[in-house]
Amino acid sequence: MTLKNNTRDFDPEIVTDFREKMSYGAYLDLPTLLDAQKPVSVPEHHDELLFIIQHQTTELWLKLVLHELQAAIEALRQDQLAPALKGIARVKHIQRTLTEQWSVLATLTPTEYAQFRNFLGSSSGFQSYQYRAVEFALGNKNRRMLTVFEADAAAHTLLTATFESPSLYDEFLRYLHRAGYDIPAAVLERDVTEAWTLHPELVHTFRGIYENASEHWAAYEACEELVDLEDNFQLWRFRHLKTVQRIIGMKHGTGGSSGAAFLQKALELTFFPELFAVRTEIGA
């Protein structure tokens, strides 16, 4: 079957009158969304729109990541591992999209960016409160980071709540404890506002799970999902670093950071260190 004149006819039931019906644009509030890009360069630089949309779409995806992580954390509190893993699986797909998205920004050349960079003032991705909330939700807490957002009441409230709550890993370990696994009291009762650091005693517990995977399949699968989550996060950080190096080299960031050197340090941060440390022990 071929189309006549390369034109596709409408199906008879397709809605075309939206005077009294909800449209696609109305549902998504597209006028607001598409009017949210406000270039500040004078004269307006062609490539600033790319720069804005790159970061705005990142923030939209981060909003969904937070939504899914919060649901996964709540599911673990209720001993519902399967829904928690479903949410984590969705986050993993979002992470892949976010990582690949750096390739779009990488089409911005150093010369092009330099022509509008000074108009950005002190604004910087370092100030993304949703990104910080994701880090907090995964266990990389940093109290000093809260001070960056004191001028934004809504952001500060969200970050404070996430900072003071157990992370995804905290709730996973509590779930394992309730399921009968040996999780030390010091881990269960730790100050959840502190950044997670390696607890060597947990490695023994995870070794038992990994070396007897068929007997502990649910826990084993969950551990590997968390490893995927951290792997993806580190890949995103690495692509961020390499994109920054490609565009501005070793210049300082607009927000006052050391730029690529600061981003390099982020690659040393970890969320679930015991799940990587156990790999050295397995079969040893």
Tab-separated table of C-alpha atoms in Angstrom:
chain	number	residue	atom	x	y	z
A	1	MET	CA	0.000	0.000	0.000
A	2	THR	CA	1.429	3.380	-1.020
A	3	LEU	CA	0.466	6.908	-0.013
A	4	LYS	CA	-1.112	9.082	-2.648
A	5	ASN	CA	0.886	12.241	-3.294
A	6	ASN	CA	3.093	11.315	-0.314
A	7	THR	CA	0.341	12.489	2.029
A	8	ARG	CA	-1.189	10.542	4.890
A	9	ASP	CA	-4.923	10.910	5.502
A	10	PHE	CA	-6.247	11.517	9.014
A	11	ASP	CA	-8.013	8.646	10.722
A	12	PRO	CA	-11.721	9.524	11.045
A	13	GLU	CA	-11.620	9.657	14.841
A	14	ILE	CA	-8.584	11.935	15.185
A	15	VAL	CA	-9.513	14.977	17.292
A	16	THR	CA	-8.846	18.307	15.580
A	17	ASP	CA	-11.058	20.745	17.489
A	18	PHE	CA	-9.559	21.779	20.827
A	19	ARG	CA	-11.769	24.708	21.713
A	20	GLU	CA	-13.316	22.636	24.516
A	21	LYS	CA	-10.857	19.725	24.778
A	22	MET	CA	-7.426	19.399	26.337
A	23	SER	CA	-4.644	19.529	23.788
A	24	TYR	CA	-1.107	18.180	23.888
A	25	GLY	CA	0.268	21.680	24.320
A	26	ALA	CA	-2.136	22.527	27.119
A	27	TYR	CA	-1.431	19.292	29.005
A	28	LEU	CA	2.322	19.888	28.891
A	29	ASP	CA	2.001	23.653	29.385
A	30	LEU	CA	4.192	24.089	26.330
A	31	PRO	CA	3.844	27.881	26.159
A	32	THR	CA	5.505	28.129	29.578
A	33	LEU	CA	8.073	25.426	28.833
A	34	LEU	CA	9.118	26.828	25.463
A	35	ASP	CA	9.263	30.367	26.803
A	36	ALA	CA	11.633	29.368	29.614
A	37	GLN	CA	14.789	29.861	27.532
A	38	LYS	CA	16.022	33.400	28.211
A	39	PRO	CA	19.405	34.076	26.598
A	40	VAL	CA	21.333	36.871	28.340
A	41	SER	CA	24.075	37.492	25.795
A	42	VAL	CA	24.061	40.830	23.980
A	43	PRO	CA	23.780	40.567	21.073
A	44	GLU	CA	22.122	37.194	21.508
A	45	HIS	CA	24.582	34.465	20.601
A	46	HIS	CA	23.267	31.658	18.415
A	47	ASP	CA	24.759	28.895	20.587
A	48	GLU	CA	23.454	30.137	23.915
A	49	LEU	CA	20.138	28.399	23.238
A	50	LEU	CA	21.988	25.070	23.048
A	51	PHE	CA	23.680	25.817	26.366
A	52	ILE	CA	20.387	26.674	28.085
A	53	ILE	CA	18.417	23.726	26.727
A	54	GLN	CA	21.228	21.316	27.624
A	55	HIS	CA	21.000	22.343	31.263
A	56	GLN	CA	17.230	22.705	31.426
A	57	THR	CA	16.661	19.207	30.057
A	58	THR	CA	19.204	17.901	32.558
A	59	GLU	CA	17.208	19.492	35.362
A	60	LEU	CA	13.990	17.895	34.086
A	61	TRP	CA	15.618	14.471	34.071
A	62	LEU	CA	17.050	15.092	37.548
A	63	LYS	CA	13.547	15.899	38.751
A	64	LEU	CA	12.434	12.452	37.572
A	65	VAL	CA	15.523	10.780	39.070
A	66	LEU	CA	14.674	12.292	42.460
A	67	HIS	CA	11.052	11.233	42.085
A	68	GLU	CA	12.090	7.635	41.419
A	69	LEU	CA	14.759	7.515	44.126
A	70	GLN	CA	12.332	8.829	46.744
A	71	ALA	CA	9.823	6.168	45.742
A	72	ALA	CA	12.508	3.461	45.860
A	73	ILE	CA	13.592	4.591	49.319
A	74	GLU	CA	10.000	4.441	50.555
A	75	ALA	CA	9.501	0.992	49.013
A	76	LEU	CA	12.560	-0.317	50.844
A	77	ARG	CA	11.202	1.096	54.111
A	78	GLN	CA	8.138	-1.040	53.513
A	79	ASP	CA	10.187	-4.141	52.601
A	80	GLN	CA	8.987	-3.962	48.999
A	81	LEU	CA	12.192	-4.784	47.160
A	82	ALA	CA	10.685	-5.417	43.712
A	83	PRO	CA	9.117	-1.941	43.318
A	84	ALA	CA	12.340	-0.397	44.601
A	85	LEU	CA	14.356	-2.214	41.945
A	86	LYS	CA	11.852	-1.166	39.293
A	87	GLY	CA	12.451	2.471	40.213
A	88	ILE	CA	16.212	1.990	40.220
A	89	ALA	CA	16.005	0.388	36.766
A	90	ARG	CA	14.238	3.486	35.471
A	91	VAL	CA	16.875	5.728	37.024
A	92	LYS	CA	19.566	3.725	35.237
A	93	HIS	CA	17.934	4.422	31.870
A	94	ILE	CA	17.704	8.119	32.697
A	95	GLN	CA	21.380	8.117	33.647
A	96	ARG	CA	22.301	6.712	30.243
A	97	THR	CA	20.310	9.470	28.564
A	98	LEU	CA	22.008	12.121	30.696
A	99	THR	CA	25.445	10.732	29.902
A	100	GLU	CA	24.815	10.615	26.169
A	101	GLN	CA	23.447	14.146	26.312
A	102	TRP	CA	26.946	15.500	26.959
A	103	SER	CA	27.743	14.710	23.320
A	104	VAL	CA	25.298	17.423	22.263
A	105	LEU	CA	26.961	20.076	24.421
A	106	ALA	CA	30.358	18.897	23.173
A	107	THR	CA	29.462	20.327	19.743
A	108	LEU	CA	29.969	23.761	21.338
A	109	THR	CA	33.504	24.831	20.455
A	110	PRO	CA	35.812	26.803	22.775
A	111	THR	CA	35.569	29.834	20.506
A	112	GLU	CA	31.763	29.766	20.437
A	113	TYR	CA	31.435	29.411	24.215
A	114	ALA	CA	33.960	32.151	24.890
A	115	GLN	CA	31.779	34.568	22.944
A	116	PHE	CA	28.963	34.407	25.525
A	117	ARG	CA	30.498	32.839	28.651
A	118	ASN	CA	31.111	36.161	30.411
A	119	PHE	CA	27.378	36.919	30.310
A	120	LEU	CA	26.698	33.956	32.617
A	121	GLY	CA	28.087	35.832	35.631
A	122	SER	CA	28.575	33.559	38.644
A	123	SER	CA	25.895	31.030	37.625
A	124	SER	CA	27.244	27.489	37.489
A	125	GLY	CA	26.107	23.878	37.395
A	126	PHE	CA	27.701	23.587	40.839
A	127	GLN	CA	24.548	25.360	42.031
A	128	SER	CA	22.143	22.675	40.787
A	129	TYR	CA	20.174	21.831	43.908
A	130	GLN	CA	18.518	18.831	42.272
A	131	TYR	CA	21.905	17.330	41.450
A	132	ARG	CA	22.960	17.829	45.072
A	133	ALA	CA	19.714	16.254	46.245
A	134	VAL	CA	20.453	13.189	44.103
A	135	GLU	CA	23.914	12.929	45.648
A	136	PHE	CA	22.373	13.236	49.119
A	137	ALA	CA	19.732	10.600	48.314
A	138	LEU	CA	22.523	8.216	47.284
A	139	GLY	CA	24.507	8.885	50.459
A	140	ASN	CA	27.132	11.451	49.503
A	141	LYS	CA	26.158	14.002	52.170
A	142	ASN	CA	27.965	17.322	52.612
A	143	ARG	CA	26.580	19.765	55.175
A	144	ARG	CA	28.515	22.685	53.753
A	145	MET	CA	26.631	22.314	50.488
A	146	LEU	CA	23.462	23.519	52.224
A	147	THR	CA	24.936	27.001	52.602
A	148	VAL	CA	25.087	27.424	48.822
A	149	PHE	CA	21.276	27.371	48.695
A	150	GLU	CA	20.358	29.566	51.660
A	151	ALA	CA	19.143	32.294	49.277
A	152	ASP	CA	16.633	29.867	47.712
A	153	ALA	CA	14.109	28.810	50.362
A	154	ALA	CA	12.472	26.042	48.319
A	155	ALA	CA	15.783	24.520	47.266
A	156	HIS	CA	17.173	24.752	50.791
A	157	THR	CA	14.079	23.050	52.236
A	158	LEU	CA	14.288	20.159	49.771
A	159	LEU	CA	18.006	19.701	50.297
A	160	THR	CA	17.741	19.866	54.075
A	161	ALA	CA	15.017	17.217	54.101
A	162	THR	CA	17.080	14.938	51.854
A	163	PHE	CA	20.225	15.618	53.871
A	164	GLU	CA	18.526	14.653	57.143
A	165	SER	CA	16.875	11.506	55.765
A	166	PRO	CA	18.359	8.032	55.338
A	167	SER	CA	19.846	7.470	51.906
A	168	LEU	CA	18.898	4.724	49.467
A	169	TYR	CA	21.835	2.676	50.753
A	170	ASP	CA	20.855	3.244	54.392
A	171	GLU	CA	17.376	1.927	53.671
A	172	PHE	CA	18.714	-1.014	51.670
A	173	LEU	CA	20.937	-2.073	54.566
A	174	ARG	CA	18.032	-1.717	56.987
A	175	TYR	CA	15.967	-3.870	54.649
A	176	LEU	CA	18.720	-6.518	54.653
A	177	HIS	CA	18.820	-6.427	58.454
A	178	ARG	CA	15.078	-7.042	58.676
A	179	ALA	CA	15.494	-9.879	56.170
A	180	GLY	CA	17.937	-11.592	58.510
A	181	TYR	CA	21.324	-10.483	57.200
A	182	ASP	CA	24.136	-9.524	59.565
A	183	ILE	CA	24.221	-5.735	59.477
A	184	PRO	CA	26.169	-4.209	62.399
A	185	ALA	CA	24.304	-1.996	64.855
A	186	ALA	CA	26.826	0.783	64.239
A	187	VAL	CA	25.696	0.874	60.622
A	188	LEU	CA	22.003	0.783	61.424
A	189	GLU	CA	22.314	3.510	64.055
A	190	ARG	CA	24.781	5.768	62.260
A	191	ASP	CA	24.297	9.523	61.802
A	192	VAL	CA	22.625	9.658	58.383
A	193	THR	CA	23.748	13.260	57.844
A	194	GLU	CA	27.343	12.077	57.543
A	195	ALA	CA	28.781	11.092	54.172
A	196	TRP	CA	28.916	7.329	53.810
A	197	THR	CA	32.355	5.843	54.343
A	198	LEU	CA	33.564	2.277	53.982
A	199	HIS	CA	32.443	-0.139	56.716
A	200	PRO	CA	34.788	-3.147	56.355
A	201	GLU	CA	32.518	-5.364	58.451
A	202	LEU	CA	29.832	-5.120	55.760
A	203	VAL	CA	32.136	-6.623	53.159
A	204	HIS	CA	31.897	-9.993	54.924
A	205	THR	CA	28.105	-9.900	54.708
A	206	PHE	CA	28.166	-9.039	51.021
A	207	ARG	CA	30.749	-11.751	50.351
A	208	GLY	CA	28.321	-14.288	51.750
A	209	ILE	CA	25.606	-13.009	49.430
A	210	TYR	CA	27.818	-13.013	46.344
A	211	GLU	CA	29.445	-16.392	46.930
A	212	ASN	CA	26.053	-18.002	47.508
A	213	ALA	CA	24.046	-16.019	44.981
A	214	SER	CA	21.490	-18.751	44.238
A	215	GLU	CA	20.515	-18.840	47.910
A	216	HIS	CA	20.319	-15.044	48.233
A	217	TRP	CA	19.151	-14.094	44.759
A	218	ALA	CA	16.974	-11.105	45.729
A	219	ALA	CA	19.735	-9.481	47.762
A	220	TYR	CA	22.329	-10.408	45.126
A	221	GLU	CA	20.287	-8.831	42.340
A	222	ALA	CA	19.695	-5.688	44.401
A	223	CYS	CA	23.422	-5.330	45.086
A	224	GLU	CA	24.182	-5.507	41.374
A	225	GLU	CA	21.498	-2.903	40.621
A	226	LEU	CA	23.198	-0.545	43.057
A	227	VAL	CA	26.564	-1.213	41.429
A	228	ASP	CA	25.004	-0.313	38.075
A	229	LEU	CA	23.665	2.883	39.606
A	230	GLU	CA	27.083	3.965	40.835
A	231	ASP	CA	28.805	2.915	37.613
A	232	ASN	CA	26.375	5.042	35.620
A	233	PHE	CA	26.857	7.991	37.939
A	234	GLN	CA	30.617	7.816	37.548
A	235	LEU	CA	30.304	7.606	33.772
A	236	TRP	CA	28.157	10.750	33.860
A	237	ARG	CA	30.776	12.512	36.002
A	238	PHE	CA	33.534	11.446	33.630
A	239	ARG	CA	31.680	12.699	30.544
A	240	HIS	CA	31.006	15.953	32.380
A	241	LEU	CA	34.703	16.331	33.090
A	242	LYS	CA	35.754	15.541	29.521
A	243	THR	CA	33.152	17.884	28.030
A	244	VAL	CA	34.340	20.721	30.258
A	245	GLN	CA	37.965	20.036	29.320
A	246	ARG	CA	37.011	20.001	25.656
A	247	ILE	CA	35.241	23.368	25.842
A	248	ILE	CA	37.198	25.441	28.394
A	249	GLY	CA	40.339	23.423	29.026
A	250	MET	CA	41.673	24.075	32.528
A	251	LYS	CA	39.994	27.455	33.070
A	252	HIS	CA	38.216	28.111	36.355
A	253	GLY	CA	34.450	27.581	36.440
A	254	THR	CA	32.007	30.479	36.262
A	255	GLY	CA	30.923	29.804	39.846
A	256	GLY	CA	34.475	30.100	41.195
A	257	SER	CA	35.500	26.449	41.212
A	258	SER	CA	38.787	25.249	39.768
A	259	GLY	CA	36.828	23.838	36.828
A	260	ALA	CA	38.052	20.533	35.429
A	261	ALA	CA	40.356	20.014	38.422
A	262	PHE	CA	37.357	20.244	40.751
A	263	LEU	CA	35.345	17.819	38.619
A	264	GLN	CA	38.265	15.374	38.597
A	265	LYS	CA	38.012	15.078	42.389
A	266	ALA	CA	34.362	14.037	42.091
A	267	LEU	CA	35.475	10.805	40.427
A	268	GLU	CA	36.922	9.751	43.782
A	269	LEU	CA	33.542	10.050	45.535
A	270	THR	CA	31.655	6.806	46.087
A	271	PHE	CA	28.170	5.767	47.190
A	272	PHE	CA	28.369	2.035	47.880
A	273	PRO	CA	32.063	1.263	48.569
A	274	GLU	CA	31.480	-2.145	50.146
A	275	LEU	CA	29.841	-3.407	46.949
A	276	PHE	CA	33.093	-2.714	45.133
A	277	ALA	CA	35.405	-3.796	47.934
A	278	VAL	CA	33.747	-7.228	48.063
A	279	ARG	CA	34.977	-7.950	44.546
A	280	THR	CA	38.532	-8.156	45.811
A	281	GLU	CA	37.479	-10.755	48.390
A	282	ILE	CA	35.381	-13.058	46.208
A	283	GLY	CA	37.293	-16.233	45.406
A	284	ALA	CA	40.328	-15.071	47.357
